[in-house]
Amino acid sequence: MTTIESAADVAHRYDPVIGLETHVELGTASKMFCGCPTTFGAEPNTQVCPVCLGLPGSLPVANATAIESTIKIGLALHCDIASWCRFARKNYFYPDMPKDFQISQYDEPLCTDGHLDVVVDGRTFRVEIERVHLEEDTGKSLHVGGATGRIHGADHSLVDYNRAGIPLVEIVTRPVLGTGALAPEVGKAYVTELREVLRGLGVSDVRMEQGSLRCDVNLSLSPAGSGVLGTRSETKNVNSLRSVERAIRFEMGRQAELLDAGGRVVQETRHFHEDTGVTTPGRSKEEATDYRYFPEPDLVPLAPDAAWVERLRAGLPELPAARRARLAASLEASEFELGSMANAGVLELVAETVAAGAPAAEARNWWLGYLAQQANAAGVEPAELAITPAQVARVVALVADGTLSTGLARQAVDGVLETGSSVDEVVAARGLVRVSDVDALGAAVDAAIAAQPDVAEKVRGGKVAAAGALVGAVMKATRGQADAKVVRELVLSRLGAPG
Amino acid sequence: MPEAGVGITRDEVAHLARLSRLAVTEEELDVFAGQLDVILGAVARVQEVAAADIPPTTHAVPLTNVLRPDVVTPCLDRDEVLAAAPAAEDGRFRVPRILDEEA
Ligand SMILES: [Zn+2]
């Protein structure tokens, strides 16, 4: 693959237009139209019944919780909620749905016309939401006989219908204009923010690696300033936040190269390859959109009345953007610092540490600094560390009252991380008490001078820098519990050197 | 629309048959196009009498919001399910390979 031009360079000549379609598996206990469980990773075809297998005579009944979750998503995204809408049959021939159709929504989605604001590089981009609709997920096919588990060259396919019928919400944006060179970052920021909203609502576990959040990325280029929309590609299989950014970047470069050479972009579905970061063409559009939708005759219309919608609105949790605004005030942090904390996955932790009594700056330093390093070294998220925000606040308090030095505080944190004990237990068990008492240190200083008479002589002769060796010896003798500054002052005064 | 009636063409019938994976012969295309044309004509007459003051019927049952609580109910036994399938392998339904599509 040739090197792809950077997004910044492409944006000089072309205006990128992005569009995102996100599928979210809802975290309901049972499926959308039947009572089968939705447990991830169950043995194939053990979570199926006549309804989700499409056996003759079976009838679907909609899951009330799934409807409410979809309305909540719509409300969180500032959408209008339809007062009346219907499910539709999407007809297609593919063995991932045993019925040979998927129950979806077509021209009457449950939620329409919303938006989600995202901040990139200090700029706010409003991503308009065209629709949020509810459908059922499909089964999973395993292609056998092909070299890569993909369909080409496959001899036959094996299908597991455990996933068929799990409630799936599709969130579709309008074309997002005006992002320029930031298109890849805006795309990633949108999916990131959407994931936070969905997680905050508690409607899905939003695990991209398990497929409960999946993303299709549409991209087109129009000549800079022309305002004429170009032909778009739809990239599927974009299943991590980083991939959203990479896929947009790759498509920008690919399409720019095509257009520069006088070619034209073909409207097609493409596949993103996680390993190489490139997209390749998938099926062509021919006939693919001929789904012959019609109103689902086995389900009656859905008519959420105002009282129902308002009850759901009243029960919405604080949304991430509102929470960040509130935290910005309480944490005395800039937008940039908030972004750093959010990206590092420590925003909540810092807020809780502050709530437990630590000054904002101290809480931020611990979580973004030493604790982030420890989490990184252990390959876990900061939130998964065996230390609570309250314990971090306790460490901060012990440093503030002079009980612990910074070095000792880190030892205390290490102890908590290793043993899961409380800060005070670790401090007591390991004897982590800062020695700043001049009398207690005096003996150690005298011993160090006696042990290194030649060094002491140099210091007496005015070579103050040599005192470091003596300070080091005292620190070693006190196992790091001495206050290095106090030790240095003691050494210099004992040897009559200027302090 | 071309041809007689309110209109379904022979080509449209062929297209629908292909989408539905139905093998329809040339003779059958003529027969079905003619029959479907009559059916569509009958439906079109109903549309003609539907005045503005007659609300459209969306469902045979005048109900909305028929929902079930999110409660798990028992599933079918897998062996029983797969025994009804034309072919099975490794606890899964075995189907012929599908061309020109990506999963
Ligand atoms: Zn089922």
Coordinates of C-alpha atoms and ligand atoms in Angstrom, one line a residue:
Chain A
M1 CA 0.0 0.0 0.0
T2 CA 1.3 3.4 -0.9
T3 CA 1.8 6.1 1.8
I4 CA -1.4 8.0 2.4
E5 CA -1.4 11.8 2.4
S6 CA -2.0 13.4 5.8
A7 CA -5.5 14.7 6.7
A8 CA -4.1 18.2 7.0
D9 CA -2.7 18.1 3.4
V10 CA -5.9 16.7 2.0
A11 CA -7.9 19.4 3.8
H12 CA -6.1 22.0 1.8
R13 CA -7.7 20.9 -1.4
Y14 CA -10.9 19.1 -0.2
D15 CA -13.6 19.5 2.4
P16 CA -14.1 16.2 4.1
V17 CA -17.7 15.3 5.0
I18 CA -18.1 12.5 7.6
G19 CA -21.2 10.6 8.6
L20 CA -21.4 7.9 11.3
E21 CA -23.8 5.1 11.9
T22 CA -23.4 3.5 15.2
H23 CA -25.1 0.3 16.3
V24 CA -25.5 -0.3 20.0
E25 CA -26.6 -3.6 21.5
L26 CA -28.9 -2.8 24.5
G27 CA -28.1 -4.4 27.8
T28 CA -31.5 -5.9 28.3
A29 CA -31.8 -9.3 30.1
S30 CA -34.0 -10.7 27.3
K31 CA -34.1 -10.3 23.5
M32 CA -36.1 -7.7 21.6
F33 CA -39.2 -9.7 20.7
C34 CA -38.8 -12.9 22.8
G35 CA -37.7 -14.0 26.2
C36 CA -34.4 -15.6 25.3
P37 CA -31.5 -14.4 27.3
T38 CA -28.8 -12.2 25.8
T39 CA -25.7 -13.5 27.6
F40 CA -22.5 -12.9 25.6
G41 CA -20.3 -15.9 24.9
A42 CA -22.9 -18.6 25.5
E43 CA -22.7 -22.0 23.7
P44 CA -24.0 -21.5 20.1
N45 CA -27.7 -21.8 19.6
T46 CA -28.5 -22.3 23.3
Q47 CA -30.3 -18.9 23.5
V48 CA -33.0 -19.5 20.9
C49 CA -36.7 -20.0 20.7
P50 CA -39.5 -20.3 18.1
V51 CA -39.7 -16.4 17.8
C52 CA -36.1 -15.7 17.2
L53 CA -35.7 -18.7 15.0
G54 CA -38.7 -17.5 12.9
L55 CA -40.6 -20.8 13.3
P56 CA -44.1 -20.7 11.7
G57 CA -46.8 -19.5 14.0
S58 CA -44.6 -17.7 16.4
L59 CA -45.3 -14.0 17.2
P60 CA -43.0 -11.2 18.4
V61 CA -43.9 -9.0 21.4
A62 CA -41.7 -5.9 22.0
N63 CA -39.5 -5.6 25.1
A64 CA -40.7 -2.7 27.2
T65 CA -37.2 -2.0 28.6
A66 CA -35.7 -1.9 25.1
I67 CA -38.3 0.7 24.1
E68 CA -37.6 2.8 27.2
S69 CA -33.8 2.6 26.7
T70 CA -34.2 3.8 23.1
I71 CA -36.3 6.7 24.2
K72 CA -33.7 7.6 26.9
I73 CA -31.0 7.5 24.2
G74 CA -33.1 9.8 22.1
L75 CA -33.7 12.2 25.0
A76 CA -30.0 12.3 25.9
L77 CA -29.2 13.2 22.3
H78 CA -31.8 16.0 22.3
C79 CA -34.1 14.2 19.8
D80 CA -37.8 14.5 19.3
I81 CA -39.6 11.4 20.4
A82 CA -42.2 10.1 17.9
S83 CA -45.7 10.1 19.5
W84 CA -46.6 7.2 17.1
C85 CA -44.4 4.9 15.0
R86 CA -44.2 1.4 13.6
F87 CA -41.7 -1.3 13.2
A88 CA -40.9 -2.3 9.6
R89 CA -39.8 -5.5 7.9
K90 CA -36.5 -5.3 6.1
N91 CA -36.4 -8.2 3.7
Y92 CA -33.2 -9.7 2.5
F93 CA -31.7 -13.1 1.8
Y94 CA -28.9 -13.9 4.1
P95 CA -28.7 -16.7 6.6
D96 CA -27.9 -14.5 9.6
M97 CA -31.6 -14.0 10.1
P98 CA -33.6 -17.2 10.0
K99 CA -36.8 -15.3 9.2
D100 CA -35.3 -13.9 6.0
F101 CA -36.1 -10.5 7.3
Q102 CA -35.1 -8.3 10.1
I103 CA -37.6 -6.3 12.2
S104 CA -36.3 -2.7 12.1
Q105 CA -37.7 0.8 11.7
Y106 CA -37.8 2.5 8.4
D107 CA -39.6 5.8 7.7
E108 CA -41.0 6.1 11.3
P109 CA -38.0 6.0 13.7
L110 CA -38.6 6.4 17.4
C111 CA -36.3 9.4 17.7
T112 CA -35.3 12.1 15.2
D113 CA -33.5 15.4 14.9
G114 CA -31.1 15.5 17.8
H115 CA -27.5 16.5 18.3
L116 CA -24.3 15.7 20.3
D117 CA -21.6 18.3 20.8
V118 CA -17.9 17.2 20.8
V119 CA -14.8 19.3 21.6
V120 CA -11.6 18.8 19.7
D121 CA -8.6 21.0 20.1
G122 CA -10.7 23.5 22.1
R123 CA -13.3 23.8 19.3
T124 CA -16.8 22.6 19.7
F125 CA -18.4 20.7 16.8
R126 CA -22.1 20.0 16.8
V127 CA -22.9 16.6 15.3
E128 CA -26.5 16.5 14.2
I129 CA -28.3 13.3 14.8
E130 CA -30.7 12.4 12.0
R131 CA -32.4 9.4 13.7
V132 CA -32.2 6.8 16.4
H133 CA -34.2 3.7 15.7
L134 CA -34.6 0.3 17.2
E135 CA -34.2 -3.1 15.5
E136 CA -33.0 -6.6 16.2
D137 CA -29.5 -7.8 15.9
T138 CA -28.6 -10.6 13.5
G139 CA -27.0 -14.0 14.1
K140 CA -23.3 -14.7 13.7
S141 CA -21.9 -16.6 10.7
L142 CA -18.7 -18.5 10.7
H143 CA -17.3 -19.1 7.2
V144 CA -15.6 -22.5 6.9
G145 CA -13.1 -23.5 4.3
G146 CA -11.8 -20.0 3.5
A147 CA -8.2 -19.1 4.5
T148 CA -9.1 -16.1 6.7
G149 CA -12.6 -17.0 8.0
R150 CA -14.0 -14.6 5.5
I151 CA -16.5 -15.4 3.0
H152 CA -14.3 -15.5 -0.1
G153 CA -13.2 -19.0 -0.8
A154 CA -15.5 -20.4 2.0
D155 CA -16.9 -23.8 1.4
H156 CA -19.9 -23.3 3.7
S157 CA -21.1 -21.3 6.7
L158 CA -22.1 -22.2 10.2
V159 CA -24.6 -20.0 11.9
D160 CA -25.3 -19.2 15.6
Y161 CA -28.5 -17.5 16.3
N162 CA -27.8 -16.5 20.0
R163 CA -27.3 -12.9 18.9
A164 CA -30.3 -12.9 16.5
G165 CA -33.0 -10.8 18.1
I166 CA -30.9 -8.9 20.7
P167 CA -32.2 -5.3 20.7
L168 CA -30.0 -3.1 18.6
V169 CA -30.2 0.7 18.4
E170 CA -28.9 2.4 15.4
I171 CA -27.8 6.0 15.7
V172 CA -27.3 7.9 12.5
T173 CA -25.7 11.3 12.1
R174 CA -26.4 13.9 9.4
P175 CA -23.4 14.6 7.3
V176 CA -20.9 16.5 9.4
L177 CA -19.4 19.5 7.6
G178 CA -16.7 21.9 8.4
T179 CA -14.3 19.6 10.3
G180 CA -11.4 20.0 7.8
A181 CA -8.2 18.5 8.9
L182 CA -9.8 17.5 12.2
A183 CA -12.3 15.1 10.5
P184 CA -10.5 12.0 11.9
E185 CA -10.4 13.4 15.4
V186 CA -14.0 14.7 15.3
G187 CA -15.2 11.2 14.2
K188 CA -13.3 9.6 17.1
A189 CA -14.5 12.2 19.5
Y190 CA -18.1 11.7 18.5
V191 CA -18.0 8.0 19.1
T192 CA -16.1 8.5 22.3
E193 CA -18.7 11.0 23.6
L194 CA -21.6 8.8 22.4
R195 CA -20.1 5.9 24.3
E196 CA -19.9 8.0 27.4
V197 CA -23.5 9.0 27.0
L198 CA -24.7 5.4 26.5
R199 CA -22.6 4.2 29.5
G200 CA -24.0 7.0 31.6
L201 CA -27.5 6.0 30.7
G202 CA -26.8 2.5 31.7
V203 CA -28.5 1.1 28.6
S204 CA -25.6 -0.9 27.2
D205 CA -22.2 -2.1 28.3
V206 CA -20.8 -0.4 25.1
R207 CA -17.9 -2.9 24.7
M208 CA -16.5 -2.4 21.2
E209 CA -14.3 -5.5 21.5
Q210 CA -17.4 -7.6 22.2
G211 CA -19.3 -6.0 19.4
S212 CA -21.9 -4.3 21.6
L213 CA -20.9 -1.0 20.0
R214 CA -20.1 -1.0 16.3
C215 CA -19.5 1.7 13.9
D216 CA -19.8 2.4 10.2
V217 CA -18.0 5.4 8.9
N218 CA -19.1 7.3 5.8
L219 CA -16.7 9.7 4.1
S220 CA -16.8 11.9 1.0
L221 CA -14.6 14.8 -0.2
S222 CA -15.8 17.9 -2.0
P223 CA -13.4 20.3 -3.7
A224 CA -12.5 22.9 -1.0
G225 CA -15.1 25.7 -0.8
S226 CA -17.3 24.3 -3.6
G227 CA -20.1 23.1 -1.3
V228 CA -20.8 20.3 -3.7
L229 CA -21.1 16.9 -1.9
G230 CA -18.9 14.2 -3.2
T231 CA -19.6 10.5 -3.6
R232 CA -19.2 8.7 -0.3
S233 CA -17.8 5.4 0.8
E234 CA -19.2 3.5 3.7
T235 CA -16.6 1.7 5.8
K236 CA -17.8 -1.1 7.9
N237 CA -16.0 -3.1 10.6
V238 CA -14.7 -0.1 12.4
N239 CA -14.6 -1.6 15.8
S240 CA -12.4 0.5 18.1
L241 CA -12.2 4.2 18.8
R242 CA -8.8 4.4 17.3
S243 CA -10.0 2.6 14.1
V244 CA -12.7 5.3 13.6
E245 CA -9.9 7.9 13.4
R246 CA -7.7 5.7 11.2
A247 CA -10.4 4.7 8.8
I248 CA -11.4 8.4 8.2
R249 CA -7.8 9.3 7.7
F250 CA -7.2 6.5 5.3
E251 CA -10.4 7.2 3.3
M252 CA -9.5 10.9 3.1
G253 CA -6.1 10.0 1.6
R254 CA -7.4 7.3 -0.7
Q255 CA -10.2 9.5 -2.1
A256 CA -8.0 12.5 -2.5
E257 CA -5.5 10.4 -4.5
L258 CA -8.3 9.2 -6.7
L259 CA -9.8 12.6 -7.3
D260 CA -6.4 14.2 -7.9
A261 CA -5.7 11.7 -10.7
G262 CA -9.0 12.7 -12.3
G263 CA -10.8 9.5 -11.2
R264 CA -14.1 9.3 -9.3
V265 CA -15.1 7.8 -6.0
V266 CA -17.4 4.8 -6.3
Q267 CA -20.3 4.6 -3.9
E268 CA -19.5 1.3 -2.2
T269 CA -19.2 -0.5 1.1
R270 CA -15.6 -0.9 2.2
H271 CA -14.0 -2.9 5.0
F272 CA -11.5 -1.6 7.5
H273 CA -8.6 -3.8 8.4
E274 CA -7.5 -3.4 11.9
D275 CA -4.0 -4.8 11.3
T276 CA -3.0 -2.7 8.3
G277 CA -5.2 0.3 8.8
V278 CA -6.5 0.2 5.2
T279 CA -10.0 -0.2 3.7
T280 CA -10.8 -2.5 0.9
P281 CA -13.9 -2.7 -1.3
G282 CA -16.8 -5.0 -0.1
R283 CA -20.0 -5.7 -1.8
S284 CA -21.2 -3.3 -4.5
K285 CA -24.4 -1.3 -3.9
E286 CA -26.3 -3.1 -6.7
E287 CA -29.6 -4.4 -5.3
A288 CA -28.3 -4.1 -1.8
T289 CA -30.7 -1.3 -0.9
D290 CA -33.7 -3.1 -2.3
Y291 CA -35.0 -4.3 1.1
R292 CA -38.7 -3.9 0.2
Y293 CA -39.6 -2.4 3.6
F294 CA -43.2 -2.6 4.8
P295 CA -44.9 -2.1 8.1
E296 CA -44.4 -5.2 10.3
P297 CA -47.9 -6.8 10.4
D298 CA -47.1 -8.9 13.6
L299 CA -46.5 -5.9 15.8
V300 CA -49.0 -3.1 16.7
P301 CA -47.8 0.6 16.5
L302 CA -45.8 2.1 19.3
A303 CA -47.3 5.3 20.8
P304 CA -45.2 6.7 23.6
D305 CA -47.5 9.3 25.3
A306 CA -46.1 12.6 26.7
A307 CA -46.4 11.4 30.3
W308 CA -44.3 8.3 29.6
V309 CA -41.6 10.3 27.8
E310 CA -41.5 13.0 30.5
R311 CA -41.2 10.3 33.2
L312 CA -38.2 8.9 31.3
R313 CA -36.7 12.4 30.8
A314 CA -37.0 13.1 34.6
G315 CA -35.2 9.9 35.3
L316 CA -32.2 10.7 33.1
P317 CA -28.8 10.8 34.9
E318 CA -26.6 13.8 34.6
L319 CA -25.1 13.7 31.1
P320 CA -21.3 13.6 30.5
A321 CA -21.1 17.1 29.1
A322 CA -23.0 18.6 32.1
R323 CA -21.0 16.6 34.5
R324 CA -17.7 17.8 32.9
A325 CA -18.9 21.4 33.2
R326 CA -19.7 20.9 36.8
L327 CA -16.4 19.1 37.4
A328 CA -14.5 21.9 35.6
A329 CA -15.7 24.3 38.3
S330 CA -15.1 22.0 41.3
L331 CA -11.7 20.8 40.0
E332 CA -10.5 24.3 39.0
A333 CA -9.4 22.7 35.7
S334 CA -9.1 24.1 32.2
E335 CA -10.9 22.5 29.3
F336 CA -7.5 21.1 28.3
E337 CA -6.8 19.6 31.7
L338 CA -10.3 18.1 31.8
G339 CA -9.6 16.6 28.4
S340 CA -6.3 15.1 29.6
M341 CA -8.1 13.6 32.6
A342 CA -11.0 12.3 30.6
N343 CA -8.6 10.7 28.0
A344 CA -6.5 9.2 30.7
G345 CA -9.7 7.7 32.3
V346 CA -9.1 9.5 35.6
L347 CA -11.7 12.3 35.6
E348 CA -14.2 10.5 37.8
L349 CA -11.3 9.3 40.1
V350 CA -10.0 12.8 40.5
A351 CA -13.5 14.2 41.2
E352 CA -14.0 11.5 43.9
T353 CA -10.6 12.2 45.4
V354 CA -11.5 15.9 45.7
A355 CA -14.8 14.9 47.1
A356 CA -12.9 12.9 49.7
G357 CA -11.1 16.1 50.8
A358 CA -7.9 16.4 48.7
P359 CA -7.0 19.7 47.0
A360 CA -7.8 19.5 43.2
A361 CA -4.2 20.0 42.1
E362 CA -2.9 17.2 44.3
A363 CA -5.6 14.8 43.3
R364 CA -4.9 15.6 39.6
N365 CA -1.2 15.2 40.0
W366 CA -1.5 11.8 41.7
W367 CA -4.0 10.3 39.1
L368 CA -2.3 11.8 36.0
G369 CA 1.2 11.1 37.3
Y370 CA 2.3 8.3 39.6
L371 CA -1.0 6.3 39.5
A372 CA -1.4 6.6 35.8
Q373 CA 2.2 5.2 35.5
Q374 CA 1.4 2.3 37.8
A375 CA -1.8 1.5 35.9
N376 CA 0.1 1.7 32.6
A377 CA 2.9 -0.6 33.9
A378 CA 0.3 -3.1 35.1
G379 CA -1.7 -2.9 31.8
V380 CA -4.9 -1.9 33.6
E381 CA -7.2 1.1 33.6
P382 CA -6.5 3.6 36.5
A383 CA -10.0 2.7 37.8
E384 CA -9.0 -0.9 38.1
L385 CA -6.1 -0.1 40.5
A386 CA -6.4 -1.5 44.0
I387 CA -6.5 2.0 45.5
T388 CA -9.7 4.0 46.0
P389 CA -10.0 7.8 45.6
A390 CA -10.6 8.0 49.4
Q391 CA -7.3 6.3 50.0
V392 CA -5.5 8.7 47.6
A393 CA -7.1 11.6 49.5
R394 CA -5.7 10.0 52.8
V395 CA -2.2 9.9 51.3
V396 CA -2.5 13.5 50.2
A397 CA -3.6 14.5 53.8
L398 CA -0.6 12.6 55.3
V399 CA 1.8 14.5 53.0
A400 CA 0.1 17.8 53.9
D401 CA 0.4 17.3 57.6
G402 CA 4.1 16.3 57.3
T403 CA 3.7 12.7 58.3
L404 CA 4.9 11.5 54.9
S405 CA 7.4 12.8 52.4
T406 CA 6.7 12.5 48.7
G407 CA 8.9 9.4 48.5
L408 CA 7.2 7.8 51.5
A409 CA 3.8 8.7 50.1
R410 CA 4.7 6.7 46.9
Q411 CA 5.8 3.8 49.1
A412 CA 2.5 4.0 50.9
V413 CA 0.6 3.9 47.6
D414 CA 2.7 1.0 46.4
G415 CA 1.8 -0.8 49.6
V416 CA -1.9 -0.2 49.1
L417 CA -1.6 -1.4 45.4
E418 CA 0.2 -4.5 46.5
T419 CA -1.8 -5.6 49.5
G420 CA -5.2 -3.8 49.2
S421 CA -4.8 -2.7 52.8
S422 CA -5.7 0.8 53.9
V423 CA -3.2 3.6 53.8
D424 CA -2.9 3.8 57.6
E425 CA -2.3 0.0 57.8
V426 CA 0.5 0.2 55.2
V427 CA 2.1 3.2 56.9
A428 CA 2.0 1.4 60.3
A429 CA 3.1 -2.0 58.9
R430 CA 6.0 -0.6 57.0
G431 CA 7.0 2.0 59.5
L432 CA 6.7 4.7 56.9
V433 CA 7.1 7.7 59.1
R434 CA 9.0 10.7 58.0
V435 CA 12.0 11.4 60.3
S436 CA 12.4 15.1 60.6
D437 CA 13.3 15.2 64.3
V438 CA 16.7 16.9 64.5
D439 CA 17.8 14.8 67.5
A440 CA 16.8 11.6 65.9
L441 CA 18.7 12.5 62.7
G442 CA 21.7 13.9 64.6
A443 CA 23.1 10.5 65.4
A444 CA 22.7 9.3 61.8
V445 CA 24.4 12.4 60.5
D446 CA 27.3 12.0 62.9
A447 CA 27.7 8.3 61.9
A448 CA 27.8 9.3 58.2
I449 CA 30.5 11.9 58.9
A450 CA 32.5 9.5 60.9
A451 CA 32.3 6.8 58.2
Q452 CA 33.5 9.2 55.4
P453 CA 36.1 11.5 57.0
D454 CA 37.6 12.4 53.6
V455 CA 34.3 13.6 52.2
A456 CA 33.7 15.5 55.5
E457 CA 37.0 17.2 55.1
K458 CA 36.2 18.4 51.5
V459 CA 32.9 19.9 52.7
R460 CA 34.7 21.6 55.6
G461 CA 37.1 23.0 52.9
G462 CA 34.2 24.6 51.1
K463 CA 33.2 21.9 48.6
V464 CA 29.5 22.0 49.5
A465 CA 28.6 19.8 46.5
A466 CA 30.4 16.9 48.2
A467 CA 27.8 16.9 51.0
G468 CA 25.5 14.9 48.7
A469 CA 27.3 11.7 49.5
L470 CA 26.8 12.2 53.2
V471 CA 23.1 13.1 52.7
G472 CA 22.7 10.0 50.6
A473 CA 24.3 7.9 53.4
V474 CA 21.9 9.3 56.0
M475 CA 18.9 8.7 53.7
K476 CA 20.0 5.1 53.2
A477 CA 20.5 4.6 56.9
T478 CA 17.0 5.9 57.6
R479 CA 15.5 3.9 54.7
G480 CA 14.2 7.0 53.0
Q481 CA 12.3 8.2 55.9
A482 CA 14.4 11.2 56.6
D483 CA 13.6 14.6 55.2
A484 CA 16.5 15.1 52.7
K485 CA 16.3 18.9 53.1
V486 CA 16.6 18.7 56.9
V487 CA 19.5 16.2 56.6
R488 CA 21.4 18.5 54.3
E489 CA 21.0 21.4 56.6
L490 CA 22.3 19.3 59.5
V491 CA 25.3 18.0 57.6
L492 CA 26.3 21.5 56.5
S493 CA 25.9 23.0 60.0
R494 CA 27.8 20.1 61.6
L495 CA 30.7 20.7 59.2
G496 CA 30.6 24.5 59.5
A497 CA 29.9 25.0 55.8
P498 CA 27.6 27.7 54.5
G499 CA 24.0 26.3 54.1
Chain B
M1 CA -46.3 3.3 -15.9
P2 CA -45.9 1.0 -19.0
E3 CA -48.2 -1.8 -20.0
A4 CA -51.8 -2.3 -18.9
G5 CA -53.5 -1.5 -15.6
V6 CA -51.9 0.5 -12.8
G7 CA -48.8 -1.2 -13.5
I8 CA -46.4 -3.9 -12.8
T9 CA -44.0 -4.7 -15.5
R10 CA -42.7 -8.1 -16.5
D11 CA -39.2 -6.8 -15.6
E12 CA -40.3 -5.8 -12.1
V13 CA -41.8 -9.2 -11.5
A14 CA -38.4 -10.7 -12.6
H15 CA -36.6 -8.4 -10.3
L16 CA -38.8 -9.3 -7.3
A17 CA -38.5 -13.0 -8.1
R18 CA -34.7 -12.6 -8.1
L19 CA -34.8 -10.7 -4.7
S20 CA -37.0 -13.4 -3.3
R21 CA -34.8 -16.2 -4.7
L22 CA -37.7 -17.7 -6.6
A23 CA -37.0 -19.5 -9.9
V24 CA -39.6 -18.2 -12.2
T25 CA -39.8 -19.3 -15.9
E26 CA -40.3 -17.0 -18.8
E27 CA -43.9 -18.2 -19.2
E28 CA -44.6 -17.8 -15.5
L29 CA -43.3 -14.2 -15.7
D30 CA -46.1 -13.4 -18.1
V31 CA -48.7 -15.2 -16.0
F32 CA -47.6 -13.5 -12.7
A33 CA -47.3 -10.1 -14.3
G34 CA -50.8 -10.3 -15.5
Q35 CA -52.2 -11.6 -12.2
L36 CA -50.3 -9.1 -10.1
D37 CA -51.5 -6.3 -12.3
V38 CA -55.1 -7.3 -11.5
I39 CA -54.4 -7.4 -7.8
L40 CA -52.7 -4.0 -7.9
G41 CA -55.7 -2.6 -9.8
A42 CA -58.1 -3.8 -7.1
V43 CA -56.0 -2.2 -4.4
A44 CA -55.8 1.0 -6.4
R45 CA -59.6 1.2 -6.5
V46 CA -59.7 1.0 -2.7
Q47 CA -57.3 4.0 -2.6
E48 CA -59.7 5.9 -4.9
V49 CA -62.5 5.7 -2.3
A50 CA -60.3 6.6 0.6
A51 CA -61.3 10.2 1.2
A52 CA -59.4 12.6 3.4
D53 CA -61.8 12.1 6.3
I54 CA -61.2 8.3 6.5
P55 CA -58.1 7.6 8.7
P56 CA -55.8 5.0 7.2
T57 CA -56.0 1.6 8.8
T58 CA -52.5 0.7 10.0
H59 CA -53.3 -2.6 11.7
A60 CA -56.1 -5.0 11.9
V61 CA -56.2 -4.7 15.7
P62 CA -56.7 -1.1 17.0
L63 CA -54.1 -1.4 19.7
T64 CA -50.8 0.4 20.5
N65 CA -48.0 -0.3 23.0
V66 CA -48.4 -4.0 23.3
L67 CA -45.2 -4.7 25.3
R68 CA -43.7 -7.5 27.5
P69 CA -41.6 -7.0 30.6
D70 CA -37.8 -7.7 30.1
V71 CA -38.0 -11.1 31.6
V72 CA -36.1 -14.2 30.5
T73 CA -38.1 -17.2 29.6
P74 CA -36.9 -20.8 28.8
C75 CA -35.2 -21.5 25.4
L76 CA -35.5 -24.5 23.2
D77 CA -33.2 -27.5 23.5
R78 CA -30.4 -27.1 21.1
D79 CA -30.3 -30.7 19.9
E80 CA -34.0 -30.5 19.2
V81 CA -33.6 -27.2 17.3
L82 CA -30.7 -28.5 15.2
A83 CA -32.5 -31.8 14.5
A84 CA -35.0 -29.7 12.5
A85 CA -32.4 -28.1 10.4
P86 CA -31.4 -29.5 7.0
A87 CA -27.8 -29.6 8.2
A88 CA -25.9 -28.8 11.4
E89 CA -22.2 -28.9 12.5
D90 CA -20.5 -28.0 15.8
G91 CA -23.7 -26.8 17.4
R92 CA -24.5 -24.5 14.5
F93 CA -26.8 -24.4 11.5
R94 CA -24.8 -25.4 8.4
V95 CA -25.7 -23.4 5.3
P96 CA -24.4 -23.3 1.8
R97 CA -21.8 -20.7 1.1
I98 CA -23.1 -17.3 0.3
L99 CA -21.5 -15.5 -2.6
D100 CA -20.7 -11.9 -3.1
E101 CA -21.5 -10.9 0.5
E102 CA -19.5 -10.2 3.5
A103 CA -20.6 -11.0 7.0
Ligands
ZN1 ZN -35.9 -16.2 21.3

